[in-house]
Short mmCIF file of C-alpha atoms and ligand atoms in Angstrom, two decimals:
data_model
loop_
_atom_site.label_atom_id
_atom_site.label_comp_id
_atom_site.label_asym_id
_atom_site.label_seq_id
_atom_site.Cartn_x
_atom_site.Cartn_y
_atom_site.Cartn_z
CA UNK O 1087 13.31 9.85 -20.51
CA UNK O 1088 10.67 9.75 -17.54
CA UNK O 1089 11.45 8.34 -14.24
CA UNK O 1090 9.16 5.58 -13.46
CA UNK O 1091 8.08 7.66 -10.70
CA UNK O 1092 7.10 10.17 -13.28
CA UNK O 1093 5.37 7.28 -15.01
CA UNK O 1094 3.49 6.15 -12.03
CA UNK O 1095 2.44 9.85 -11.12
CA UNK O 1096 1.17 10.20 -14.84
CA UNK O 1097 -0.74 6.47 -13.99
CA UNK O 1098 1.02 5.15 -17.14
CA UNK O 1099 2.55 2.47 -14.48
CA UNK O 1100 -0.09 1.16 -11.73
CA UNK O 1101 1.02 1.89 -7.73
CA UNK O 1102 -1.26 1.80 -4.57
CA UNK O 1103 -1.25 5.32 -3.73
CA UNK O 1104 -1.37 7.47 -0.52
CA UNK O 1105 -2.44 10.56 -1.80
CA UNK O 1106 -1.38 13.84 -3.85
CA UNK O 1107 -1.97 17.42 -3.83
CA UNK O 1108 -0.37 20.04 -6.67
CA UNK O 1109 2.73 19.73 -6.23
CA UNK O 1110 3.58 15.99 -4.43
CA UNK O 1111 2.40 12.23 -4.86
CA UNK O 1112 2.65 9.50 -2.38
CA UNK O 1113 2.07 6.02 -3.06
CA UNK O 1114 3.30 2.56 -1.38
CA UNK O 1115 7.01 0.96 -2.12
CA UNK O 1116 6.19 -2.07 -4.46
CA UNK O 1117 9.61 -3.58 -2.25
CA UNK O 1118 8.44 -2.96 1.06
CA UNK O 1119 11.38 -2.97 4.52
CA UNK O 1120 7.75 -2.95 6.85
CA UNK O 1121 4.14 -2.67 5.95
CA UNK O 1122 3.14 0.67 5.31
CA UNK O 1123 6.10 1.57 3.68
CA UNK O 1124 5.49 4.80 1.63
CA UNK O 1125 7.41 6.83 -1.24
CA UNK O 1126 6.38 10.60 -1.26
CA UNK O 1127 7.52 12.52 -4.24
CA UNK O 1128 7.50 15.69 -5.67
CA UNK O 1129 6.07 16.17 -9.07
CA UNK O 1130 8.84 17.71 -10.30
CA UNK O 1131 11.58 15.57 -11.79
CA UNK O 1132 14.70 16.28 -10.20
CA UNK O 1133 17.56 13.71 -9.36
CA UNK O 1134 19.04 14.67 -5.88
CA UNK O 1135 17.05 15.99 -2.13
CA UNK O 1136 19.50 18.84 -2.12
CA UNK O 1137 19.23 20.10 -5.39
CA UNK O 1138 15.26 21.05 -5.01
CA UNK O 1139 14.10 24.57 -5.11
CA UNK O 1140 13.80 25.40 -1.37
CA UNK O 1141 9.94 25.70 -1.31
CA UNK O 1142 9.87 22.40 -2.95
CA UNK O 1143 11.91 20.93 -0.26
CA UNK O 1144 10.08 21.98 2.95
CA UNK O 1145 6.86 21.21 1.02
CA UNK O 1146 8.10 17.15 0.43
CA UNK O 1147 8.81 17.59 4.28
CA UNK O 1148 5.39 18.94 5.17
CA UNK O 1149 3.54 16.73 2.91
CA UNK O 1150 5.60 13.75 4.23
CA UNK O 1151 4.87 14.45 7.76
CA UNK O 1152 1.29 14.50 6.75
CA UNK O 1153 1.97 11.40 4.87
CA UNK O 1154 3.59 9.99 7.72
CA UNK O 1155 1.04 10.57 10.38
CA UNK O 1156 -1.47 8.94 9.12
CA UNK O 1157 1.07 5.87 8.53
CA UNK O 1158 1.81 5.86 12.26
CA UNK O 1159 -2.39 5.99 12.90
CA UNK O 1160 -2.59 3.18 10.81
CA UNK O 1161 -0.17 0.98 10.84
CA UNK O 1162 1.03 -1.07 14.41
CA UNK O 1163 4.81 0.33 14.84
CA UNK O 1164 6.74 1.94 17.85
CA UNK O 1165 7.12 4.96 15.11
CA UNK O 1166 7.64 6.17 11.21
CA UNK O 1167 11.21 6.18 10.23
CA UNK O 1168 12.34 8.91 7.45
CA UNK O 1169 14.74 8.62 4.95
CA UNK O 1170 16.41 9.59 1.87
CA UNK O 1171 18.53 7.52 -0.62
CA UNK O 1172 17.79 7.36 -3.99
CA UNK O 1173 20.66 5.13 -5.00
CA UNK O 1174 17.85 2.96 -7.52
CA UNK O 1175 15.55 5.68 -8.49
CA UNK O 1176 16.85 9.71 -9.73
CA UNK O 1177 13.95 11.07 -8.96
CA UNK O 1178 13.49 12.45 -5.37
CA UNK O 1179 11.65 10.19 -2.54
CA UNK O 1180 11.19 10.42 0.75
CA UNK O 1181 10.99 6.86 2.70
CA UNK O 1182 8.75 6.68 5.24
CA UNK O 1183 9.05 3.22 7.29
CA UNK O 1184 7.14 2.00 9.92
CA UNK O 1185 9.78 1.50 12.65
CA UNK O 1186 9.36 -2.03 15.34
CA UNK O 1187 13.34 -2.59 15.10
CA UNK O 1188 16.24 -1.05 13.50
CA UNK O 1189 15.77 -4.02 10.97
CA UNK O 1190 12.95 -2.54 9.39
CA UNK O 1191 15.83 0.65 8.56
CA UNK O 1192 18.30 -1.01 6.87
CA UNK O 1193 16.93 -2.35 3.65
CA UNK O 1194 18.11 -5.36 4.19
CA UNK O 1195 14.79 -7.16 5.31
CA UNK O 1196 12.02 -7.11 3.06
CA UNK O 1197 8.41 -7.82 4.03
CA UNK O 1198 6.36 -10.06 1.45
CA UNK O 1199 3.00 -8.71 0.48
CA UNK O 1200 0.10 -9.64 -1.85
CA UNK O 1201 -1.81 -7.60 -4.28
CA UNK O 1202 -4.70 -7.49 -1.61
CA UNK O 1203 -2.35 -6.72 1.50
CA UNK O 1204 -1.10 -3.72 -0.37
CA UNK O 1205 -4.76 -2.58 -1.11
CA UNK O 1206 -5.67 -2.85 2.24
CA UNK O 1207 -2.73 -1.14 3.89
CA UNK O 1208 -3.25 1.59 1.26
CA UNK O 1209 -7.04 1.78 2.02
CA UNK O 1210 -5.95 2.10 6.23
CA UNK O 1211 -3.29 4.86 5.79
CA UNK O 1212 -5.77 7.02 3.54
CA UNK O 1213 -8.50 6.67 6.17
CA UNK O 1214 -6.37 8.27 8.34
CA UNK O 1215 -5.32 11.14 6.16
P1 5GP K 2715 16.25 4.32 -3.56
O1 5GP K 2715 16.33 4.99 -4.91
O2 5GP K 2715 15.86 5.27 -2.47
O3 5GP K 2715 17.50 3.54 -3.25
O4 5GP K 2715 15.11 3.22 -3.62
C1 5GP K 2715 14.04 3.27 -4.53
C2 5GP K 2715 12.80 2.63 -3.92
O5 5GP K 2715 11.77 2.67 -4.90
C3 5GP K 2715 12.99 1.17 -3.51
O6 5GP K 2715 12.60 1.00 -2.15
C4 5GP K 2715 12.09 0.39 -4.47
O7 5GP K 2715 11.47 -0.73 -3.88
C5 5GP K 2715 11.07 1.45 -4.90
N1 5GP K 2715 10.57 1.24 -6.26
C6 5GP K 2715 11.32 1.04 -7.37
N2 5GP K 2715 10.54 0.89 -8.46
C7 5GP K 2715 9.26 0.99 -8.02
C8 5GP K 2715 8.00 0.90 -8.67
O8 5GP K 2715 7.87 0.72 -9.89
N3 5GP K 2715 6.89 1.05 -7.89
C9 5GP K 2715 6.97 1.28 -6.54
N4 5GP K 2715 5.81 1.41 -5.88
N5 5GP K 2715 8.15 1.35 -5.89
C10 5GP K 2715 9.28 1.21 -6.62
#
């Protein structure tokens, strides 16, 4: 069975996305720890970080540093946290997380948002792609 990430990279489930390229999609986390907090995801379904193909690996890493750039243009934060988990979803994401406190890196604080502040954060972070 597709991942839902799968699902949301086909656009059979909706997302605010980032941006994609051949290989990798980014899009915001519906769950937010901070504003601006952004999945990026290889188009290839595969469970764990370490089990990717090497190329696929650095390119996640250069396409989240992209990706993450533009977050820390955008959005107010002292920088962009990057992480890995994947505990919820088997399908590899990177986290990137706008960083004021160690808070915002620990999951454990989530930040409420509305339809229309995700579409606006979205619409800032691609400006600055
Ligand atoms: P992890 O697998 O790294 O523990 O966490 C999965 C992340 O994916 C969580 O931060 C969660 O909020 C996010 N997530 C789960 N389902 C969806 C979804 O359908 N859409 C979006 N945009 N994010 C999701």
């Amino acid at each position: 069975m597709p991942s839902i990430f799968t699902k949301i990279i086909a656009g059979e489930i909706p997302c605010y996305k980032i941006a994609e390229d051949d290989n990798f999609f980014a899009f915001l986390d519906i769950n937010p720890n901070a504003k601006g907090h952004t999945l990026c995801v290889p188009k290839k379904e595969v469970d764990k970080l370490l089990d990717l193909d090497e190329p696929t690996f650095m390119g996640l890493m250069a396409f989240s540093r992209k990706v993450g750039k533009a977050i820390e243009a955008a959005i107010p934060c002292d920088r962009v946290g990057l992480t890995v988990i994947g505990l919820e979803v088997p399908h590899v994401h990177v986290h990137l997380i706008p960083l004021k406190s160690m808070e915002n890196a620990t999951f454990q604080y989530k930040e409420r948002m509305t339809p229309a502040m995700f579409e606006e954060t979205a619409q800032k972070i691609r400006q600055k792609l």
